[in-house]
PDB file of C-alpha atoms and ligand atoms in Angstrom:
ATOM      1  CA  UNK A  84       0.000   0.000   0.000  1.00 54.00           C
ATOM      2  CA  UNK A  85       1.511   3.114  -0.801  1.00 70.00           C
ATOM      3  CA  UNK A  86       0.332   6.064   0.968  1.00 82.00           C
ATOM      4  CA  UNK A  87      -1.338   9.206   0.225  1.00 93.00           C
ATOM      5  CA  UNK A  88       0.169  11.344   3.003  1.00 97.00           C
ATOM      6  CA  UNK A  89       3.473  10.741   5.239  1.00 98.00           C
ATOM      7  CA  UNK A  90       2.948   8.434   7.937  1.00 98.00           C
ATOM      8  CA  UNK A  91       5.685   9.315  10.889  1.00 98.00           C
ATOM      9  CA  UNK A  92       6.212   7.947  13.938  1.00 98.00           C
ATOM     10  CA  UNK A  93       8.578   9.357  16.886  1.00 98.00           C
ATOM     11  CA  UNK A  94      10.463   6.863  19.338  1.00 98.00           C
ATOM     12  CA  UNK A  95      12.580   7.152  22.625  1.00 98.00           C
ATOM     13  CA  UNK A  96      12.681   5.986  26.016  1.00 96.00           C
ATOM     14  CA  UNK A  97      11.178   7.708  28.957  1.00 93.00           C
ATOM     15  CA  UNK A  98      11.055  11.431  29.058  1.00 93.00           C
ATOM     16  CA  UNK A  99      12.374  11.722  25.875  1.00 95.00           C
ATOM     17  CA  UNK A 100       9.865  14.633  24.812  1.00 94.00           C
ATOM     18  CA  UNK A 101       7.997  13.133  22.376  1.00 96.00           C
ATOM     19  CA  UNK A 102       4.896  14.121  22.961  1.00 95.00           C
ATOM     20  CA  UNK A 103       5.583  18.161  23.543  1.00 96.00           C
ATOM     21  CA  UNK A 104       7.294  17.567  20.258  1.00 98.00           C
ATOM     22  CA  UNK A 105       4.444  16.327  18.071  1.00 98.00           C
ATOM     23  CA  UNK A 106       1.777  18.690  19.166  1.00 98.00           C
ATOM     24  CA  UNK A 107       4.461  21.378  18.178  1.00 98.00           C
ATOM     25  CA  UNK A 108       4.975  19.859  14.850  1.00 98.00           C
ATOM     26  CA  UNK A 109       1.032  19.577  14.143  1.00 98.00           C
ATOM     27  CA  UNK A 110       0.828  23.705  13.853  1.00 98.00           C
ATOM     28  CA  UNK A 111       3.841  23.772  12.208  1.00 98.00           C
ATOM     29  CA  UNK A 112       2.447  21.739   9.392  1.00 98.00           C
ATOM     30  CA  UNK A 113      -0.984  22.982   9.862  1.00 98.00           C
ATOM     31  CA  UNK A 114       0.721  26.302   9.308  1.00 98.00           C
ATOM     32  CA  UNK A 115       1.751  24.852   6.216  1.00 97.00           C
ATOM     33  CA  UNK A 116      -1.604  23.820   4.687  1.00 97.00           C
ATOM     34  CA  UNK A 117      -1.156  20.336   5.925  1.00 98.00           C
ATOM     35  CA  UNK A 118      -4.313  18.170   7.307  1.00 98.00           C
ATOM     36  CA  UNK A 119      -2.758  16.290  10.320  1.00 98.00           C
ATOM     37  CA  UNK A 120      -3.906  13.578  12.943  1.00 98.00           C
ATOM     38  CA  UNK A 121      -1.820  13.030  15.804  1.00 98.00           C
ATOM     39  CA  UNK A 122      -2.120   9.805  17.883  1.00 98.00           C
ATOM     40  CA  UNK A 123       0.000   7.826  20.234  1.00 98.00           C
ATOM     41  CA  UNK A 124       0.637   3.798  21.525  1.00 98.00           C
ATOM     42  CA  UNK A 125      -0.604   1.861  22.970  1.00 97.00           C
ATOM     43  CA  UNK A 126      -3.674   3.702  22.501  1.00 98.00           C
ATOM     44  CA  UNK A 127      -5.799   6.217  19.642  1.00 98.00           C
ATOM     45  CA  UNK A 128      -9.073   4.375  19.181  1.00 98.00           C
ATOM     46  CA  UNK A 129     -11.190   3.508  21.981  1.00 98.00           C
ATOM     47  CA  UNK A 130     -10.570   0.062  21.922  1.00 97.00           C
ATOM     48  CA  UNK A 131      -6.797   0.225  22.220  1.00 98.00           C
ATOM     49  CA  UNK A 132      -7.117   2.597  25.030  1.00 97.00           C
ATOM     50  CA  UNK A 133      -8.638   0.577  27.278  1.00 96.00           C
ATOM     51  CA  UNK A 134      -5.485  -1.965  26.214  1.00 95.00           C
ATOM     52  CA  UNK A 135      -3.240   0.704  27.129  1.00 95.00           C
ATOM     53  CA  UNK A 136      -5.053   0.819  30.244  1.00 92.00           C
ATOM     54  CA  UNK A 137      -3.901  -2.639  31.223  1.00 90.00           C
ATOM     55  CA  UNK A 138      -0.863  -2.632  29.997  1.00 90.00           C
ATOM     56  CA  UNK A 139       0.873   0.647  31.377  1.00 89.00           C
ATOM     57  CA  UNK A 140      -0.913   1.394  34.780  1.00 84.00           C
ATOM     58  CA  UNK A 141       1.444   0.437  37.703  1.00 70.00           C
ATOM     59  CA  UNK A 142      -0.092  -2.591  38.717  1.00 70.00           C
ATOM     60  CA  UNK A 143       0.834  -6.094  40.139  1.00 68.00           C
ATOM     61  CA  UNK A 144       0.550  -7.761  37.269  1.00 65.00           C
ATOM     62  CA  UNK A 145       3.143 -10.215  35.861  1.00 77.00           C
ATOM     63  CA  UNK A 146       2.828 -10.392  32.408  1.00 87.00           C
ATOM     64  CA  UNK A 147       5.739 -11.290  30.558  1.00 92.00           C
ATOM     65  CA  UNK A 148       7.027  -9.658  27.644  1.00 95.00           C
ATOM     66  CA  UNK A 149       4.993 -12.198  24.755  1.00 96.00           C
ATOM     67  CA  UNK A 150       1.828 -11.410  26.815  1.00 95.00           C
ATOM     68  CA  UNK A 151       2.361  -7.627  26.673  1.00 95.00           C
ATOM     69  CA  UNK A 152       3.519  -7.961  23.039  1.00 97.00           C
ATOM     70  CA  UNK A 153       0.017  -9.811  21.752  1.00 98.00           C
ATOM     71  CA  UNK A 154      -1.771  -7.295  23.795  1.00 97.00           C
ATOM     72  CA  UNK A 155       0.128  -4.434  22.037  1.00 98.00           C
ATOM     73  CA  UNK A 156      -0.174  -6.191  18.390  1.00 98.00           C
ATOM     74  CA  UNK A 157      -4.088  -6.000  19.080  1.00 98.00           C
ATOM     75  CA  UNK A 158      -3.814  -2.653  19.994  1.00 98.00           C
ATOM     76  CA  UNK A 159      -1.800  -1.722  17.205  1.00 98.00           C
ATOM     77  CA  UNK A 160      -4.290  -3.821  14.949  1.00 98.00           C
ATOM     78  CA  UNK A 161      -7.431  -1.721  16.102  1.00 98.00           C
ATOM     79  CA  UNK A 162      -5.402   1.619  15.694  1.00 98.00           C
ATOM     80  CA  UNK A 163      -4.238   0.908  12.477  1.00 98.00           C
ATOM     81  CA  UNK A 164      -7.858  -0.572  11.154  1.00 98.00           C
ATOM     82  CA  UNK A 165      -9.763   2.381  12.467  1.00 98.00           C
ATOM     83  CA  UNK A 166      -7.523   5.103  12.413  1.00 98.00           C
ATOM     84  CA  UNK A 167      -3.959   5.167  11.201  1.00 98.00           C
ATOM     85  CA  UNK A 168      -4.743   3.560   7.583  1.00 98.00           C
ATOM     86  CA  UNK A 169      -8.229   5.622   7.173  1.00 98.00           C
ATOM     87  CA  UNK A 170      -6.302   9.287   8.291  1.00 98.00           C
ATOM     88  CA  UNK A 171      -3.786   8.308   5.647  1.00 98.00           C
ATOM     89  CA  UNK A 172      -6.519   6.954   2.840  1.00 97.00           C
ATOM     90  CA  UNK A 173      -8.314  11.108   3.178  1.00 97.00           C
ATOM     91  CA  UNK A 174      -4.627  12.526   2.733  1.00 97.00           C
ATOM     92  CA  UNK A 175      -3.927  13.144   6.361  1.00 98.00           C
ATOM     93  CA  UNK A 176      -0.341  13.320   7.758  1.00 98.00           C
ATOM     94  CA  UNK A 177      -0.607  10.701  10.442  1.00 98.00           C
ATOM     95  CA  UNK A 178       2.355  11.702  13.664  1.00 98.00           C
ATOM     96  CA  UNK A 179       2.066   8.664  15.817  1.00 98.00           C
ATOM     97  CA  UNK A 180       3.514   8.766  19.559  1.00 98.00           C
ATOM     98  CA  UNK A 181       5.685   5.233  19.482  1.00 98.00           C
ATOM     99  CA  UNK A 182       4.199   2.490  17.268  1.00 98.00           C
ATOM    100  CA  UNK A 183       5.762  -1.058  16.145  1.00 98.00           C
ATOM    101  CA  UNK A 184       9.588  -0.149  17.151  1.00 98.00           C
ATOM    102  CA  UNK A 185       8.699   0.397  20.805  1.00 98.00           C
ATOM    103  CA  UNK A 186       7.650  -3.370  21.047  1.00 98.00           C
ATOM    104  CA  UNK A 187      11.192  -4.229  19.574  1.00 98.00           C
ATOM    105  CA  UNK A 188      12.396  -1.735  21.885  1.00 98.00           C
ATOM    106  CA  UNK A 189      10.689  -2.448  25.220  1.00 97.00           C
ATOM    107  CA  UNK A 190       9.824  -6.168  24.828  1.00 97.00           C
ATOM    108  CA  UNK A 191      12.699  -7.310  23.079  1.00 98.00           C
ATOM    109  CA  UNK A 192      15.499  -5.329  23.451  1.00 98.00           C
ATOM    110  CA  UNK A 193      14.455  -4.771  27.283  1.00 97.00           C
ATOM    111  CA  UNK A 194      13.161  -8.050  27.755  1.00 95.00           C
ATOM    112  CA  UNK A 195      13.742 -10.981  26.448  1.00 91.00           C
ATOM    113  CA  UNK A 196      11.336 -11.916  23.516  1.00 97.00           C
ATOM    114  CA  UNK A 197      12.811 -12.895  20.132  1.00 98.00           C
ATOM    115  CA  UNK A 198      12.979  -9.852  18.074  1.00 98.00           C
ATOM    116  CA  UNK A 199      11.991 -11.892  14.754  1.00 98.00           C
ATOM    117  CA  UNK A 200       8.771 -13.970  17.195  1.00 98.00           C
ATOM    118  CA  UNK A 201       7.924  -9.363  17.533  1.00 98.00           C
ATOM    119  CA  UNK A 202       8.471  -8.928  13.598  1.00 98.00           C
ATOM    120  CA  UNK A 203       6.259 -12.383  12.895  1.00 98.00           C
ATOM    121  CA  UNK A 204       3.052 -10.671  15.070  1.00 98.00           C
ATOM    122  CA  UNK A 205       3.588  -7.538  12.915  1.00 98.00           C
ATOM    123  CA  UNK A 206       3.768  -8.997  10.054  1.00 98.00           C
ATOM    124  CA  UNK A 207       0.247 -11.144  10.824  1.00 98.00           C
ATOM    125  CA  UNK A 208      -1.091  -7.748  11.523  1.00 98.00           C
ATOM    126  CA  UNK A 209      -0.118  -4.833   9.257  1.00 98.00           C
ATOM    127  CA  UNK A 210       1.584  -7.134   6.664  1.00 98.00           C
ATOM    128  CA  UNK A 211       4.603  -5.021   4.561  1.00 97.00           C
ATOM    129  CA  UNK A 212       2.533  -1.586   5.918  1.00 98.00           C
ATOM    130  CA  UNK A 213       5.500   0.489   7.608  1.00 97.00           C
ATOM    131  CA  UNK A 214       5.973   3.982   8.880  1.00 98.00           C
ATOM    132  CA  UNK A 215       7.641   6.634   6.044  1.00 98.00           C
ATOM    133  CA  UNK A 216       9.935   8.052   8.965  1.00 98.00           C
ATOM    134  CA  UNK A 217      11.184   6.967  12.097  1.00 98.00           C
ATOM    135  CA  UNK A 218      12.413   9.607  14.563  1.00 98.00           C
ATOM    136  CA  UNK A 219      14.344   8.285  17.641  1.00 98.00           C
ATOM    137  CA  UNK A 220      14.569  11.143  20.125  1.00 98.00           C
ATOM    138  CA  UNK A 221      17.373  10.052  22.141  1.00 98.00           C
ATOM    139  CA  UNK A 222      18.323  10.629  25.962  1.00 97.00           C
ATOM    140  CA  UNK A 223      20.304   8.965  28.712  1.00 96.00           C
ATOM    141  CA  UNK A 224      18.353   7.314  30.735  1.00 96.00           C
ATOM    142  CA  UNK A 225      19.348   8.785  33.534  1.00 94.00           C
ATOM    143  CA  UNK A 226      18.308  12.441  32.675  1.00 94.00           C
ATOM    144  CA  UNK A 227      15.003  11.020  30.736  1.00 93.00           C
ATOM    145  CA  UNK A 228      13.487   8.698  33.753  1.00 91.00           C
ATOM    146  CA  UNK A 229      14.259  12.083  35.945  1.00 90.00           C
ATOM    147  CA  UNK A 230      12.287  13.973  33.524  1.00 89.00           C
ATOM    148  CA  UNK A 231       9.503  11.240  33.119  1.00 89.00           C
ATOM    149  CA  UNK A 232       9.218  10.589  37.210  1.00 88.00           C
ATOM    150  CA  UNK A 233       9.497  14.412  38.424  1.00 88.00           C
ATOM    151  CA  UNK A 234       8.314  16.854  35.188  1.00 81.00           C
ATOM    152  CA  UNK A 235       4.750  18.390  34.855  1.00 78.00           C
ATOM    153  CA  UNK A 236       3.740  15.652  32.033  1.00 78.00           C
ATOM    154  CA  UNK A 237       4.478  13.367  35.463  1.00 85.00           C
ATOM    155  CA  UNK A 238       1.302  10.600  35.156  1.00 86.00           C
ATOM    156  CA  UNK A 239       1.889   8.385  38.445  1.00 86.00           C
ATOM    157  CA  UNK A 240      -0.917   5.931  37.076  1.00 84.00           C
ATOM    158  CA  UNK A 241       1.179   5.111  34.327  1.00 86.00           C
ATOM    159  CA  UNK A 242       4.491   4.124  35.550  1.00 85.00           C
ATOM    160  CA  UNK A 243       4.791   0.422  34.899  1.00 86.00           C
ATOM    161  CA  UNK A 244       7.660   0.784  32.652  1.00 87.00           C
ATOM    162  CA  UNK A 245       9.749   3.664  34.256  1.00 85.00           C
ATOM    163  CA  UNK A 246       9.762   1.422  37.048  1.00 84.00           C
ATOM    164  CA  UNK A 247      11.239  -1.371  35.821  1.00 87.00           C
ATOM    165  CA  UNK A 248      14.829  -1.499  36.895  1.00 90.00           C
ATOM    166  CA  UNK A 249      17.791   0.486  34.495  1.00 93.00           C
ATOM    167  CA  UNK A 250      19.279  -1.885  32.792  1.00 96.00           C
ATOM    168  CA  UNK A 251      16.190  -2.374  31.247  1.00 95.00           C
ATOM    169  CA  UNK A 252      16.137   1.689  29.992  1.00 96.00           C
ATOM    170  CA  UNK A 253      19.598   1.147  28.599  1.00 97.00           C
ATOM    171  CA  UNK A 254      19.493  -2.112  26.986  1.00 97.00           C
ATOM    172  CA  UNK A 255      16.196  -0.320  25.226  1.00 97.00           C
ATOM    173  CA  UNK A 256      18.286   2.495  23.912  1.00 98.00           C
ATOM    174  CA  UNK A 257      20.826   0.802  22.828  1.00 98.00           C
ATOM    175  CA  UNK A 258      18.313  -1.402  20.956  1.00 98.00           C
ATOM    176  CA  UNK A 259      16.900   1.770  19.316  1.00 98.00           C
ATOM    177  CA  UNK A 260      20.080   2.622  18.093  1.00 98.00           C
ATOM    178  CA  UNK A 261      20.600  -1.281  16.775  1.00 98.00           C
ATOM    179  CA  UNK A 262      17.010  -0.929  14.548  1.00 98.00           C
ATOM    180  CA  UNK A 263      17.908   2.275  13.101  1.00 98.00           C
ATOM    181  CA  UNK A 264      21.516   0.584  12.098  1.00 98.00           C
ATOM    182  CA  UNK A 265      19.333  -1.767  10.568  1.00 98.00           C
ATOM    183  CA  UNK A 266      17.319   0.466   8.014  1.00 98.00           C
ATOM    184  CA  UNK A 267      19.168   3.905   8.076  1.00 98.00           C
ATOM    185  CA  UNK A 268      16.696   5.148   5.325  1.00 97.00           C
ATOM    186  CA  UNK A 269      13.735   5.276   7.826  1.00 98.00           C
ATOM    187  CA  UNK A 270      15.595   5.923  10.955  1.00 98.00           C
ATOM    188  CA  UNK A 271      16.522   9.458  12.321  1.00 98.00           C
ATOM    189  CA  UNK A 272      18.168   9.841  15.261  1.00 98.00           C
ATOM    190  CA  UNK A 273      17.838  13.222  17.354  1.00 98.00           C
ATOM    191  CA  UNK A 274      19.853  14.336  20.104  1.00 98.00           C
ATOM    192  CA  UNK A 275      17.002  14.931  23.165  1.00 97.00           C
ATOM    193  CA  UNK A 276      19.195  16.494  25.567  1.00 96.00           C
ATOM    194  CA  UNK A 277      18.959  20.152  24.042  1.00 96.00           C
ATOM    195  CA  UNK A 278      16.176  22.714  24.949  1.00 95.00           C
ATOM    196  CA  UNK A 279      13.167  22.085  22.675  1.00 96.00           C
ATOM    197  CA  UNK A 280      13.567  24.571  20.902  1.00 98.00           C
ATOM    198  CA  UNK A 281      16.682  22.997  19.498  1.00 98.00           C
ATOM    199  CA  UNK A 282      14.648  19.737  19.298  1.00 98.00           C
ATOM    200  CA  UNK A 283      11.927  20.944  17.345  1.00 98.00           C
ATOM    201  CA  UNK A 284      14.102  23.004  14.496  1.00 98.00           C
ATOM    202  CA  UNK A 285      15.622  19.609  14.142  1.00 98.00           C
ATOM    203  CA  UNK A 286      13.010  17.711  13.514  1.00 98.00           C
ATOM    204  CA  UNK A 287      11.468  20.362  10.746  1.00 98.00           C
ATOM    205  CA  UNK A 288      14.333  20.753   9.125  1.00 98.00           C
ATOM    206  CA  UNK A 289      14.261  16.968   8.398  1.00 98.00           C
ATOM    207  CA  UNK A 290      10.507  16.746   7.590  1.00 98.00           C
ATOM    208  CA  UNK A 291      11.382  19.614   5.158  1.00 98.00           C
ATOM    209  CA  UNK A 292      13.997  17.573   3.433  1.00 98.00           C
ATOM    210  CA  UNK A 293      12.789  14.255   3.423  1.00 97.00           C
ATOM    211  CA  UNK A 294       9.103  15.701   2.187  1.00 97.00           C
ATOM    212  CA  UNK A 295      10.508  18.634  -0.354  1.00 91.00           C
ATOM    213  CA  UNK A 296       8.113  20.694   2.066  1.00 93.00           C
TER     214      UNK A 296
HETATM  215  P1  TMP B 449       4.283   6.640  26.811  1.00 82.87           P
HETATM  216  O1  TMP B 449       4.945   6.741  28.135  1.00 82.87           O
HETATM  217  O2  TMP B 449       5.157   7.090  25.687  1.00 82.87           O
HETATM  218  O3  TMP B 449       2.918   7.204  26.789  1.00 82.87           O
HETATM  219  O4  TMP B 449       4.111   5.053  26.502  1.00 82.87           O
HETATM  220  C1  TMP B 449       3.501   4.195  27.327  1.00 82.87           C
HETATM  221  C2  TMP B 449       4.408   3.119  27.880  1.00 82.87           C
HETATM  222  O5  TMP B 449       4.204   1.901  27.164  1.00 82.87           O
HETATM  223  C3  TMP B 449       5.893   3.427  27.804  1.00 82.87           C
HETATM  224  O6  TMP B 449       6.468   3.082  29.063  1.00 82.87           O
HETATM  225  C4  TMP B 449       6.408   2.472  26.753  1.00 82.87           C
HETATM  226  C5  TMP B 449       5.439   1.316  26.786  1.00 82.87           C
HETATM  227  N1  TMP B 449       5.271   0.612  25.498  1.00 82.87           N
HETATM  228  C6  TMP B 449       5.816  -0.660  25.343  1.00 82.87           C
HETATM  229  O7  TMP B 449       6.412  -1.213  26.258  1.00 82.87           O
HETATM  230  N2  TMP B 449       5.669  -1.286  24.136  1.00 82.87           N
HETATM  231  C7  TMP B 449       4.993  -0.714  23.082  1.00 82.87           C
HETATM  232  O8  TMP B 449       4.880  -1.334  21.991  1.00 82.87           O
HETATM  233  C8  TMP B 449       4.442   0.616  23.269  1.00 82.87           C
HETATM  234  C9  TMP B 449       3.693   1.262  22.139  1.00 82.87           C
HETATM  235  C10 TMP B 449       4.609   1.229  24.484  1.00 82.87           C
END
């Protein structure tokens, strides 16, 4: 399926900015003349919201990582049936907060599932459908848990992940870095650290170039 409007996603571990990021990027476009739907994972449609409710609220649960990777693929499933692929079908630039490569990020690279058992559930789902664009907005750990655990985006509900222990937040980031190695034409990595300000310039001057905007 080829689409008929960019479909980009934005990556990163915790407190990586992401979100401040994308609703900044929306006006800029929308500035532009652009029609844009933003969205984030797990989560977008009402039925993978109340996934994301199981899956990120700090509770005792024990799921491993192939349990919270089938629940994930279903939520992916549902966002991409009822809203990713028709935004992009009316000509809509689609920004999506994380999508497949945080599964290969968080359950794989962080935990321990197979990353090819992650890229067999995608497949079964979304078949060949990827993302145009990849941005990985990249932090230390260190400073990006502080951010996550004591900023004013702070959600204590949802902490399951920031709480795992860090190990976990590096082994992800390094896996980040591993995918994009993998398919440097989608990937982009950006530097997090700097205000975001700095961020943001970065990320429209490579929208600009990769979309002749
Ligand atoms: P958020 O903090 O960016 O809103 O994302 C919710 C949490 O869910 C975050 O800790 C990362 C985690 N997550 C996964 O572990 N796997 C996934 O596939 C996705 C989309 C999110």
């Amino acid at each position: 399926m080829s689409n008929k409007a960019p479909f980009i996603t934005f990556e990163g571990g915790e407190g990586s900015g992401k979100t401040t990021q994308i609703r900044l990027l929306k006006t800029w476009l929308e500035d532009k003349g652009k029609y844009v739907t933003t969205t984030r994972e797990p989560g977008g449609t009402v039925g993978a919201e109340a996934i994301r409710d199981l899956i990120v609220q700090k509770r005792d649960n024990q799921w491993d990582a192939e349990t919270d990777a089938l629940l994930l693929m279903a939520a992916r499933r549902d966002h991409l049936v009822h809203l990713i692929w028709p935004s992009l079908e009316q000509g809509h630039w689609v920004l999506s907060d994380r999508f497949v490569e945080s599964t290969y990020a968080y359950q794989c690279f962080g935990r321990d599932l197979p990353l090819e058992k992650a890229r067999e559930l995608y497949r079964f789902i979304a078949g060949d459908f990827k993302p145009d664009l990849t941005f990985i907005l990249d932090i230390d750990p260190r400073d990006g848990l502080d951010r996550a655990l004591t900023g004013k985006h702070r959600n204590r509900n949802e902490e399951r992940f920031e709480n795992f222990d860090f190990s976990f937040h590096e082994n992800l980031r390094a896996g980040y870095h591993e995918l994009a190695k993998q398919e440097p034409q989608r990937f982009i990595i950006i530097d997090a650290a700097p205000d975001c300000e700095h961020v943001q310039a970065q990320l429209q001057a490579a929208i600009e170039k990769r979309f002749s905007l």
